[in-house]
Amino acid sequence: MKILVMIKQVPDTATQVKIGPDGKAIDTAGITWIVSPYDEYALEEGLRIKEKRGQGEVVAVALGPDRVKEALRSCLAMGADRAIHLNDPAWERADTLMTARALAAAIKQEAPALALFGRQAIDDDMGAVGAAVAELLGWPCASWIMEESVDEAGKAIRVGRQVEGGLELFDLPLPAVVSAQKGLNEPRYPTLKGIMGAKKKEIKDVKAADLGLTAEAPALSVIKLETLPPRPPGRIIQGEAADAAKELVRALREDAKAI
Amino acid sequence: MNVELTDEQKMIQAVARDFAEKEVRPIAEVIDREARFPRETVRRMGELGLMGIAVAEAWGGSGGDTVGYAVALEEVSRACASHGAIMSVNNSLYCDPIAKFGSEEQRRRFLTPFAAGHKLGCFSLTEPEAGSDATNQSTLARRDGDAYVLDGRKIFVTNGREAAAALVFAQTDRAKGPRGISAFLVEKGTPGFTVVKTEDKLGIRASDTAEFLFEGCRVPASARLGEEGQGFKIAMMAIDGGRIGVAAQAVGIAAAAYEAALGYARERKSFGVPIGRHQMVQWMLADMATAIEAARLLTLRAASLKDGAEPFGPQAAMAKLFASEMAMRVTTDAVQVHGGYGFIKEYQVERHFRDAKITQIYEGTSQIQKLVIARHLLSGAAAGS
Ligand SMILES: Cc1cc2nc3c(=O)[nH]c(=O)nc-3n(C[C@H](O)[C@H](O)[C@H](O)COP(=O)(O)OP(=O)(O)OC[C@H]3O[C@@H](n4cnc5c(N)ncnc54)[C@H](O)[C@@H]3O)c2cc1C
């Protein structure tokens, strides 16, 4: 069973984001890049499906500039068999739809049984690409899954989604698109052997033309990025505990209107 | 000279940091207090490939290099110096010499499961009367047909109680002095080989430090590592590499103490301002950061010389000397930045301060490093460098 896992390289969660000079993009200087955490759940699940079935192939796919190779290499170190890098200046300003078109075309070429995504990338938090790809491919799609099992024949997948007060189960015929929610699994660390072996695995470079795509303008454009206003300082209520508690209740009720 | 890590080395560093932060740091305080050997996390280090980093994959290792080993060891030691000691002995003092001097059969039995982290190894050179003067071995290995019989006492063996096998040094020919020392691979459970004691220590308390007694302990001649009389050379080569590990451990301990001090300097207030605004505190922080950076570079330089198969002994001694003295100074200052709280166990700098001390002692005291360095300088081998 062939599984494609779409991953995005994003700034490390600890990054202090700075807005770039044009006011429309973040300043990427000095950023540490990581694989978006939800995509790691997707990759881990792909590896587990393969391991459970005792055969198959897990391919990591990413769209982005040269630096994205590093993220793909860490997927290879975790255990992906090979990687595909959609790397073309034509995608430099790719929005959600362009990204989905490119990924859908790559998925079509590879014809996997399953396309795994993270529920959203933690940089712009759009959470639209997985579903858009499913739509473009005409494949069934289940988002934010918490558990899954592929049937023995590799013809269908049962997924569980957390909903208010319970778990919702779906059966999807394969091929299908699913996106991973936190809690699906605990991603493994790459082993040192995996790291050393990653260099020997293939990262295939793919251009827009290779997918039969022509240049298009993004449908979505960023108008402006703004930093959040600085958080007002906290307030420490002085005095005896009983009095302070009274004052806290009053402040929550009257000043903050929180209770 | 290239001072950038390769992609692989960066990934190894990231994995080691992630693992150490999530799984090792949370237990560091309690295993130190209870002097408890951390079996579970040591097993996990084995699974990740941290116990035989520079050993070839064919022999159970990770197929990495010494630089990768040094960066990983720094990260692990930053979370817990005891884990660092356990890891460094298995990698440098046990696996490395067996990879270098072992026969096929010895590597299969004494290297593969140890590099893969299924079993733990130890290195047993020191005796009650043979520490800095390691040539003064009184443990005897008497040839008897196709076997050797070991008699003697060995002390201060890191991993000694937990290990499945020991690399043991003994005199096979006392008349030849250092050239009469040989190395043996002895499995636990061999009759006549007992662990008689575990030490209660100032620092690296979760690593185990044991005493061995050999009484008529018979090992087959095939247990000898290398040639008869080659033992001291094997020990010194292992320790040359081991010193890179101790240097990396010292850098990790110092980095942990410095980070704690930096955080504290931002938060603690005196005279109405964070103490980090006082110039004398800034001075300490600046000195700490600079010294750590210098020690790290010396360590990686020695490691990269080793990887390039160039002579690295003197550089390893310099790195070990500088890094361990630095760690003692930095951890002392980190306690100072914390004031009275630094003296209290609840604040982790106290542990870093106690852990730093061992790096000035084992694998050659600071005085012995100076001896090694000066001998090299005066021998003429260093001319022009
Ligand atoms: C926690 C711990 C773990 C250890 N782990 C191991 C291990 O796994 N395997 C192992 O074999 N050993 C191990 N050791 C032993 C360690 O390597 C020795 O303790 C160390 O080499 C010093 O030897 P010594 O204790 O006999 O001190 P001594 O040699 O007696 O030294 C005492 C003092 O004299 C100084 N001195 C000695 N000779 C000279 C000289 N020529 N010039 C100037 N100064 C000198 C020393 O620097 C030191 O300050 C460990 C020790 C400890 C405490």
mmCIF file of C-alpha atoms in Angstrom, chain A residues 4-10 33-36 39-40 43 47 58-87 103 190 194-195 197-206, chain B residues 7 11:
data_model
loop_
_atom_site.group_PDB
_atom_site.id
_atom_site.type_symbol
_atom_site.label_atom_id
_atom_site.label_comp_id
_atom_site.label_asym_id
_atom_site.label_seq_id
_atom_site.Cartn_x
_atom_site.Cartn_y
_atom_site.Cartn_z
ATOM 1 C CA LEU A 4 1.658 9.867 0.584
ATOM 2 C CA VAL A 5 2.138 12.216 3.497
ATOM 3 C CA MET A 6 1.993 15.931 2.749
ATOM 4 C CA ILE A 7 4.154 17.965 5.082
ATOM 5 C CA LYS A 8 4.805 21.672 5.447
ATOM 6 C CA GLN A 9 7.918 23.307 6.809
ATOM 7 C CA VAL A 10 6.999 25.997 9.334
ATOM 8 C CA TRP A 33 12.346 25.553 10.684
ATOM 9 C CA ILE A 34 10.499 22.418 11.655
ATOM 10 C CA VAL A 35 7.967 20.006 10.210
ATOM 11 C CA SER A 36 4.524 21.274 11.242
ATOM 12 C CA ASP A 39 2.042 16.769 9.801
ATOM 13 C CA GLU A 40 4.299 14.752 12.098
ATOM 14 C CA LEU A 43 3.724 10.897 8.999
ATOM 15 C CA LEU A 47 4.645 4.736 9.101
ATOM 16 C CA VAL A 58 5.560 5.942 2.691
ATOM 17 C CA VAL A 59 6.412 9.013 0.620
ATOM 18 C CA ALA A 60 6.799 12.482 2.141
ATOM 19 C CA VAL A 61 5.749 15.381 -0.104
ATOM 20 C CA ALA A 62 6.394 19.069 0.479
ATOM 21 C CA LEU A 63 6.014 22.275 -1.484
ATOM 22 C CA GLY A 64 8.379 25.161 -0.881
ATOM 23 C CA PRO A 65 11.847 26.610 -1.490
ATOM 24 C CA ASP A 66 15.214 24.870 -1.127
ATOM 25 C CA ARG A 67 15.216 25.018 2.667
ATOM 26 C CA VAL A 68 12.260 22.601 2.678
ATOM 27 C CA LYS A 69 14.688 19.783 1.818
ATOM 28 C CA GLU A 70 15.770 19.850 5.449
ATOM 29 C CA ALA A 71 12.210 19.073 6.586
ATOM 30 C CA LEU A 72 11.922 16.289 4.029
ATOM 31 C CA ARG A 73 15.211 14.857 5.207
ATOM 32 C CA SER A 74 13.939 14.701 8.756
ATOM 33 C CA CYS A 75 10.873 12.785 7.467
ATOM 34 C CA LEU A 76 13.253 10.370 5.741
ATOM 35 C CA ALA A 77 15.176 10.043 9.022
ATOM 36 C CA MET A 78 11.924 9.198 10.796
ATOM 37 C CA GLY A 79 11.345 6.391 8.316
ATOM 38 C CA ALA A 80 9.724 7.679 5.104
ATOM 39 C CA ASP A 81 11.023 5.681 2.136
ATOM 40 C CA ARG A 82 11.488 8.590 -0.240
ATOM 41 C CA ALA A 83 10.449 12.196 -0.703
ATOM 42 C CA ILE A 84 9.092 14.516 -3.366
ATOM 43 C CA HIS A 85 9.956 18.198 -3.304
ATOM 44 C CA LEU A 86 7.691 20.547 -5.270
ATOM 45 C CA ASN A 87 10.216 23.309 -5.783
ATOM 46 C CA LEU A 103 -0.249 18.662 -4.417
ATOM 47 C CA PRO A 190 14.228 9.644 14.356
ATOM 48 C CA GLY A 194 17.673 6.676 10.514
ATOM 49 C CA ILE A 195 19.403 10.046 10.370
ATOM 50 C CA GLY A 197 20.569 6.584 6.379
ATOM 51 C CA ALA A 198 18.415 9.513 5.236
ATOM 52 C CA LYS A 199 21.087 10.787 2.866
ATOM 53 C CA LYS A 200 20.910 7.577 0.856
ATOM 54 C CA LYS A 201 17.180 8.021 0.229
ATOM 55 C CA GLU A 202 15.798 9.854 -2.773
ATOM 56 C CA ILE A 203 14.367 13.388 -2.705
ATOM 57 C CA LYS A 204 12.874 13.969 -6.139
ATOM 58 C CA ASP A 205 12.665 17.580 -7.351
ATOM 59 C CA VAL A 206 9.476 18.373 -9.192
ATOM 60 C CA ASP B 7 22.827 18.244 8.257
ATOM 61 C CA MET B 11 19.636 16.334 13.207
#
